[in-house]
Coordinates of C-alpha atoms in Angstrom, one line a residue:
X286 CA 35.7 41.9 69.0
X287 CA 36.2 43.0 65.5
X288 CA 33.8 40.4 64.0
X289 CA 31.2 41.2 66.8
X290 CA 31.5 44.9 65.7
X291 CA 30.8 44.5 62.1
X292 CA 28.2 42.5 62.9
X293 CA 26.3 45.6 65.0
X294 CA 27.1 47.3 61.7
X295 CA 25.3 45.0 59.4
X296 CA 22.4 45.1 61.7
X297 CA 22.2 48.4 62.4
X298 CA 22.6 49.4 58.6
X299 CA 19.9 46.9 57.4
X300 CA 17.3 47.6 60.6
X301 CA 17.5 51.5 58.7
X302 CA 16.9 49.8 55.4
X303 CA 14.3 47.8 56.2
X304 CA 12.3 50.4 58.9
X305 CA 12.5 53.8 56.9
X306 CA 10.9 54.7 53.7
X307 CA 13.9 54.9 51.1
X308 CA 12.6 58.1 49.9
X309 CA 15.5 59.3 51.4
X310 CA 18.0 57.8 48.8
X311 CA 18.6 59.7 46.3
X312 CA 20.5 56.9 44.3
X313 CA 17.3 55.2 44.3
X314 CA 15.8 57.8 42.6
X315 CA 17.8 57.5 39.8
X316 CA 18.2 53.5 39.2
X317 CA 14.8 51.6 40.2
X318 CA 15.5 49.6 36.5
X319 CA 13.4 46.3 37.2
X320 CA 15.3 43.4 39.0
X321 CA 15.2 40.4 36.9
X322 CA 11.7 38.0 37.6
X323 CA 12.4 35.4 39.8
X324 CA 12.0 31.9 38.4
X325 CA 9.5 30.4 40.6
X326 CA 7.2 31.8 43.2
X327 CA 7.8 31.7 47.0
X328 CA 5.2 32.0 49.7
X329 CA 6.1 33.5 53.3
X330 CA 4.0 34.2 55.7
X331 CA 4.5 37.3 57.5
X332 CA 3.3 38.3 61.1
X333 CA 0.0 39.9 61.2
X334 CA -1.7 42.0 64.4
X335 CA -5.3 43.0 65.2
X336 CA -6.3 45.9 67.4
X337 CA -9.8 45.7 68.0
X338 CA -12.8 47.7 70.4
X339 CA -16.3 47.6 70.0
X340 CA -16.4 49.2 66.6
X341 CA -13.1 49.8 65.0
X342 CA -10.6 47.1 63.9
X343 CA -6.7 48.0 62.8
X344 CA -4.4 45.7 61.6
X345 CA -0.6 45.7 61.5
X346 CA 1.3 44.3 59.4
X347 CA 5.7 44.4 59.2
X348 CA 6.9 45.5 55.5
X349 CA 10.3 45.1 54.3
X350 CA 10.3 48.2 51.9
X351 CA 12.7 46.4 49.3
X352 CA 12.6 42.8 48.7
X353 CA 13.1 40.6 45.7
X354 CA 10.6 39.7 42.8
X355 CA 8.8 35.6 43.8
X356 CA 8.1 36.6 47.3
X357 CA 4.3 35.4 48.1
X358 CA 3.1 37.5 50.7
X359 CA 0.2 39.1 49.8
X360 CA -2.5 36.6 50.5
X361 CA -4.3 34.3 53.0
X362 CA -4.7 37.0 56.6
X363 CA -2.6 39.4 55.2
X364 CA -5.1 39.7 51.7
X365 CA -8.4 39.1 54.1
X366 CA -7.4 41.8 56.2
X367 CA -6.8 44.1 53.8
X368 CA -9.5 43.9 51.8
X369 CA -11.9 44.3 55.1
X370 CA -10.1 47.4 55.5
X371 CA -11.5 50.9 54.5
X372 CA -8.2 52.6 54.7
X373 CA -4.6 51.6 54.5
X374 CA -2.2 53.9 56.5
X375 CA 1.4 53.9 55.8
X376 CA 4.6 55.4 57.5
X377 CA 4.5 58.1 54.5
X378 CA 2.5 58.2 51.8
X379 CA 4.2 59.2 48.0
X380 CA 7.9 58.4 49.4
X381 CA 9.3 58.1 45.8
X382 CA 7.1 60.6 44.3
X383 CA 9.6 63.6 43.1
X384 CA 8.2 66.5 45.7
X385 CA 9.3 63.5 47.9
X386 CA 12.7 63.4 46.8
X387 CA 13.4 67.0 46.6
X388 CA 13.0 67.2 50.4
X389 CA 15.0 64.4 51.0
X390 CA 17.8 66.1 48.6
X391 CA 17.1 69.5 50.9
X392 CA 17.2 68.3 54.1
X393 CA 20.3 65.9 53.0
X394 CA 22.5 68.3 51.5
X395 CA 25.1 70.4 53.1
X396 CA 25.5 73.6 52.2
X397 CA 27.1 75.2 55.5
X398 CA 30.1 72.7 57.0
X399 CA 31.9 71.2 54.2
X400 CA 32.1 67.6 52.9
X401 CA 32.3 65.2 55.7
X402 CA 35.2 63.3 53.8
X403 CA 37.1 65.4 55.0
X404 CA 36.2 64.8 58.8
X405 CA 36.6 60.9 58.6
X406 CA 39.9 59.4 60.4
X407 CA 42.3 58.7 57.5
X408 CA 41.7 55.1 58.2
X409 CA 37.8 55.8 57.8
X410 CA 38.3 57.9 54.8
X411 CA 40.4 55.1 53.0
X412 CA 37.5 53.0 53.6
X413 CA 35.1 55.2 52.7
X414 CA 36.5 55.8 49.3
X415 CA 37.6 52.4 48.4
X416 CA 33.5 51.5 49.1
X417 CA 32.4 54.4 46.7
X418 CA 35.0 52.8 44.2
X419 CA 33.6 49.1 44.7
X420 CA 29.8 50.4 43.7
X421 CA 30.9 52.7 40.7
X422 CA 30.6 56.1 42.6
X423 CA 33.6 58.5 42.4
X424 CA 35.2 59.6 45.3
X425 CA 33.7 63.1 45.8
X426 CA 30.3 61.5 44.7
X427 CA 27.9 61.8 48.1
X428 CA 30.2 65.1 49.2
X429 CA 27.4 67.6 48.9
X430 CA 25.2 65.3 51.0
X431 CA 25.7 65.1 55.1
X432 CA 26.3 61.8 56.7
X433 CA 23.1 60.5 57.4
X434 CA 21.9 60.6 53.6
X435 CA 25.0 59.3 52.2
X436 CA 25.1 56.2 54.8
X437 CA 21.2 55.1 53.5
X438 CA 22.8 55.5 49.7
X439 CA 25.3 52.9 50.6
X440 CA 23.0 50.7 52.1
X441 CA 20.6 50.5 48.7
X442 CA 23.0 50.7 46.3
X443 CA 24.4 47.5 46.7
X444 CA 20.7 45.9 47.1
X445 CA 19.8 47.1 44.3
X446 CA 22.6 45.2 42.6
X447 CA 21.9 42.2 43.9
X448 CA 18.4 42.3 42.6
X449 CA 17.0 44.1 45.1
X450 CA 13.5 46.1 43.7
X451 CA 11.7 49.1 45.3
X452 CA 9.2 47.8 43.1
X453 CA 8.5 44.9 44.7
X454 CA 8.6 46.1 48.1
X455 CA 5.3 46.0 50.3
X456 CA 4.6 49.6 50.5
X457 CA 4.6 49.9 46.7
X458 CA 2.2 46.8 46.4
X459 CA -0.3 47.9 49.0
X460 CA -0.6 51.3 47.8
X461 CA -1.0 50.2 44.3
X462 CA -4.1 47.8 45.2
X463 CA -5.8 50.6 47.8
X464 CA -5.4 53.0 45.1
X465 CA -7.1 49.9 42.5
X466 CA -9.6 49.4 45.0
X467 CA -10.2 53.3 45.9
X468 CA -9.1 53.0 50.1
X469 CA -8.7 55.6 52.1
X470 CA -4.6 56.6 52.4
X471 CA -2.9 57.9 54.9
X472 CA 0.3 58.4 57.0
X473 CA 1.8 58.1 60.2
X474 CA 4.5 61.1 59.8
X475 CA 5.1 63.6 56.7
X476 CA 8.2 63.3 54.8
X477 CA 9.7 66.2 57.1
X478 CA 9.4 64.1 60.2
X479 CA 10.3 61.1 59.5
X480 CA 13.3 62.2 57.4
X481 CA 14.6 64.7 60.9
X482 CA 15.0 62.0 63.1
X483 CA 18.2 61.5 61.0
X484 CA 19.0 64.7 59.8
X485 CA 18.7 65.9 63.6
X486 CA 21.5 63.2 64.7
X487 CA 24.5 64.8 65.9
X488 CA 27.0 64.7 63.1
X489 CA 29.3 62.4 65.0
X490 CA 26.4 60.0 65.7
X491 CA 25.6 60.5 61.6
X492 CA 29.4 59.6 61.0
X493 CA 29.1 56.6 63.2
X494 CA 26.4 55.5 61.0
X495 CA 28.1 55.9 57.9
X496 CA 31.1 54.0 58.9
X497 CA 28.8 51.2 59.6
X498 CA 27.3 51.5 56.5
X499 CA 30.8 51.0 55.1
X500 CA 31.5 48.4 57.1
X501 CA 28.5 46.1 56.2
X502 CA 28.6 46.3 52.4
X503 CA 30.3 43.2 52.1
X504 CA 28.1 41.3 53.7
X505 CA 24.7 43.7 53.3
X506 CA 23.2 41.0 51.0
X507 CA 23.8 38.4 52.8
X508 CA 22.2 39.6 55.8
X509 CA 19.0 41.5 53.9
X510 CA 18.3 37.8 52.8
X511 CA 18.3 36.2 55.6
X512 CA 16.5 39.2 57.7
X513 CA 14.0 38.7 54.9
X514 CA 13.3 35.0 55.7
X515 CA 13.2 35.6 59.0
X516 CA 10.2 38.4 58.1
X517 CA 8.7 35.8 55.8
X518 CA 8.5 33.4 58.3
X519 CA 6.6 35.6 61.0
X520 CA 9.6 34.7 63.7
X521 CA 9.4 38.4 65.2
X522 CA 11.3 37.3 68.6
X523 CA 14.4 36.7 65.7
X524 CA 13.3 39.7 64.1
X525 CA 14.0 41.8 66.5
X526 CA 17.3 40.6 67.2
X527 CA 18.6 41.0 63.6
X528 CA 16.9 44.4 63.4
X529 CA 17.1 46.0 66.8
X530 CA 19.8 44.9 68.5
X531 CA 22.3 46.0 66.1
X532 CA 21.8 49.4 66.8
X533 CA 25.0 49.5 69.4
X534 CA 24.0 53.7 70.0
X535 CA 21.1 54.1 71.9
X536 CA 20.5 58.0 71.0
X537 CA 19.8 56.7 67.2
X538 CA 17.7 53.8 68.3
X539 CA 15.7 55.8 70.7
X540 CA 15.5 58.2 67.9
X541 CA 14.0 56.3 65.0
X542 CA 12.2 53.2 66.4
X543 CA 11.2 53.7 70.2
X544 CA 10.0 57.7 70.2
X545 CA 8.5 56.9 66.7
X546 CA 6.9 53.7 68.4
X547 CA 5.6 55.5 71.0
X548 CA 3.7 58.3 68.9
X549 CA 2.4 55.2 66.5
X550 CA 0.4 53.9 69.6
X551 CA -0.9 57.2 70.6
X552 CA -1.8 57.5 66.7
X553 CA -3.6 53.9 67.4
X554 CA -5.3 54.7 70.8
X555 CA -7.0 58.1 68.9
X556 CA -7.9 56.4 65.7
X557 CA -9.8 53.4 68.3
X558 CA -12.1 56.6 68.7
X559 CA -13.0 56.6 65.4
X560 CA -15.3 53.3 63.6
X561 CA -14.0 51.8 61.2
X562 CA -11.3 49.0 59.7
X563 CA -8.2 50.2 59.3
X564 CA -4.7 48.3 57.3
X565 CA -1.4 49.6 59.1
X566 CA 1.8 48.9 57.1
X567 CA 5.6 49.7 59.1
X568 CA 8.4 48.5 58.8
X569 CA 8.7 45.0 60.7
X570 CA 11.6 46.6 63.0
X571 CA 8.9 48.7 64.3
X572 CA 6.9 45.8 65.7
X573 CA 9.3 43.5 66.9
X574 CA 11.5 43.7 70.3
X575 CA 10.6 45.1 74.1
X576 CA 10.2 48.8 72.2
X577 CA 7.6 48.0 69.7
X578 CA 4.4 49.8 68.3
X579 CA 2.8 46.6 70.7
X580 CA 4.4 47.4 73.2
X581 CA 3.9 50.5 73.6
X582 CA 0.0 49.9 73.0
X583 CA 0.0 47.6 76.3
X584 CA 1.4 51.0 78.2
X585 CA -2.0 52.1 77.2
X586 CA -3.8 49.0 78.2
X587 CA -4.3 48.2 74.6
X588 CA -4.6 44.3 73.5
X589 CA -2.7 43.8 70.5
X590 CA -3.5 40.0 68.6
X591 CA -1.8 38.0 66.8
X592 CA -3.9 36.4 63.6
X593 CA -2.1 33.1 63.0
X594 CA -2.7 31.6 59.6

């Protein structure tokens, strides 16, 4: 039982990681030092969809928003399709960009009920502390910050020591080649939205998710890497297990991957109105499993493709 539950917490902590921008952290902010270049070069091959009607074409494509440097994905379909595409739309646009951040530290701080330390279970607390120790970060350190923020904290920090770079993550490389090649951006959600579906968590649902973030830090890495294979290898159906089946409490995964599935594809059935190619980049959690931005679309009657390659 206990192994089974740590498990739900590594899943659940990473499927955050890995389907939210991390404008959210403010660590993150402060330490995006380069990660070391990798010694060779590694090509993956991530899953790729087309959405198509008589005169408008979107792609979507399954980001991991911090990977490490050698990771070859960027080329073949995904390359093709993006440079056939007049726009590139992303879940926010300018996460890292300091206006960004200072709404993430506004939304995230708490001025009103007091630090949540203090409302942990003394067995939690003693947990909690001893994982602030183990990454360098005093004990009162995330105190100003409600749960939610501090649990996304502790699940970048220790990527980031592992070698870990927001730098190399697929957002950050597609917006730096539409902005070379002068595409269209845009967004799905503003910062505001996307960053209330976990500031409007009940706190005990936010606690939950920092004691899981606790919990997984010892083996965060560990399962990053091998949720990053499985992204690199276009195996959605184990995808979605290691991202969305993790998440043992349904409120917070109805909250940030089905409802925000659901408005994607009514984003996607409006912008079929329009002509046009479009280049959609989300997290990977969002289209894998029985909830996802695909599924959703065949509620509509909307024939999403896979492009194999």
């Amino acid at each position: 039982m206990k192994n089974s539950m740590l498990k739900s917490s590594i899943l659940a902590v990473a499927a955050a990681i890995s389907s939210f921008s991390l404008a959210s952290s403010p660590v993150l902010a402060q330490e995006t030092a380069a990660a070391p270049a990798a010694a060779e070069t590694v090509d993956i091959d991530p899953a790729l969809w087309v959405v198509k009607d008589k005169d408008t074409t979107i792609y979507l494509f399954g980001t991991v928003h911090i990977l490490k440097p050698g990771l070859s994905w960027f080329d073949e379909a995904v390359k093709e399709a993006f440079d056939a595409s007049d726009e590139l739309v992303l879940e926010i646009v300018g996460a890292d960009d300091p206006a960004s951040q200072q709404k993430a530290m506004a939304m995230g701080t708490d001025e009103v009920t007091g630090p949540f330390r203090e409302k942990l279970t003394p067995e939690n607390k003693a947990a909690y502390e001893t994982a602030l120790g183990s990454l360098g970060i005093p004990a009162a350190g995330l105190d100003q910050f409600e749960p939610w923020l501090a649990s996304i904290t502790l699940g970048v920090v220790p990527l980031l020591a592992k070698g870990y770079d927001v730098n190399s993550g697929a957002e950050k490389v597609l917006t730096a080649q539409a902005e070379n090649d002068g595409k269209t951006l845009g967004q799905l959600e503003t910062v505001e939205q996307q960053l209330g579906f976990f500031d409007d968590l009940p706190e005990e649902n936010q606690i939950a998710m920092l004691n899981a973030a606790v919990a997984a830090i010892p083996e965060i890495e560990s399962f990053v890497d091998s949720m990053v294979t499985t992204w690199g290898s276009g195996d959605t159906e184990k995808l979605a297990a290691l991202m969305n089946e993790g998440f043992s409490d349904k409120l917070v995964y109805d909250a940030l991957l089905t409802k925000r599935n659901a408005n994607w594809a009514e984003w996607i059935d409006t912008r079929l109105e329009t002509p046009g190619t479009v280049f959609i980049a989300v997290g990977a959690g969002h289209l894998a499993g029985d909830t996802s931005v695909q599924a959703q679309l065949a509620k509509k009657n909307i024939t999403t493709s896979r492009i194999e390659y």
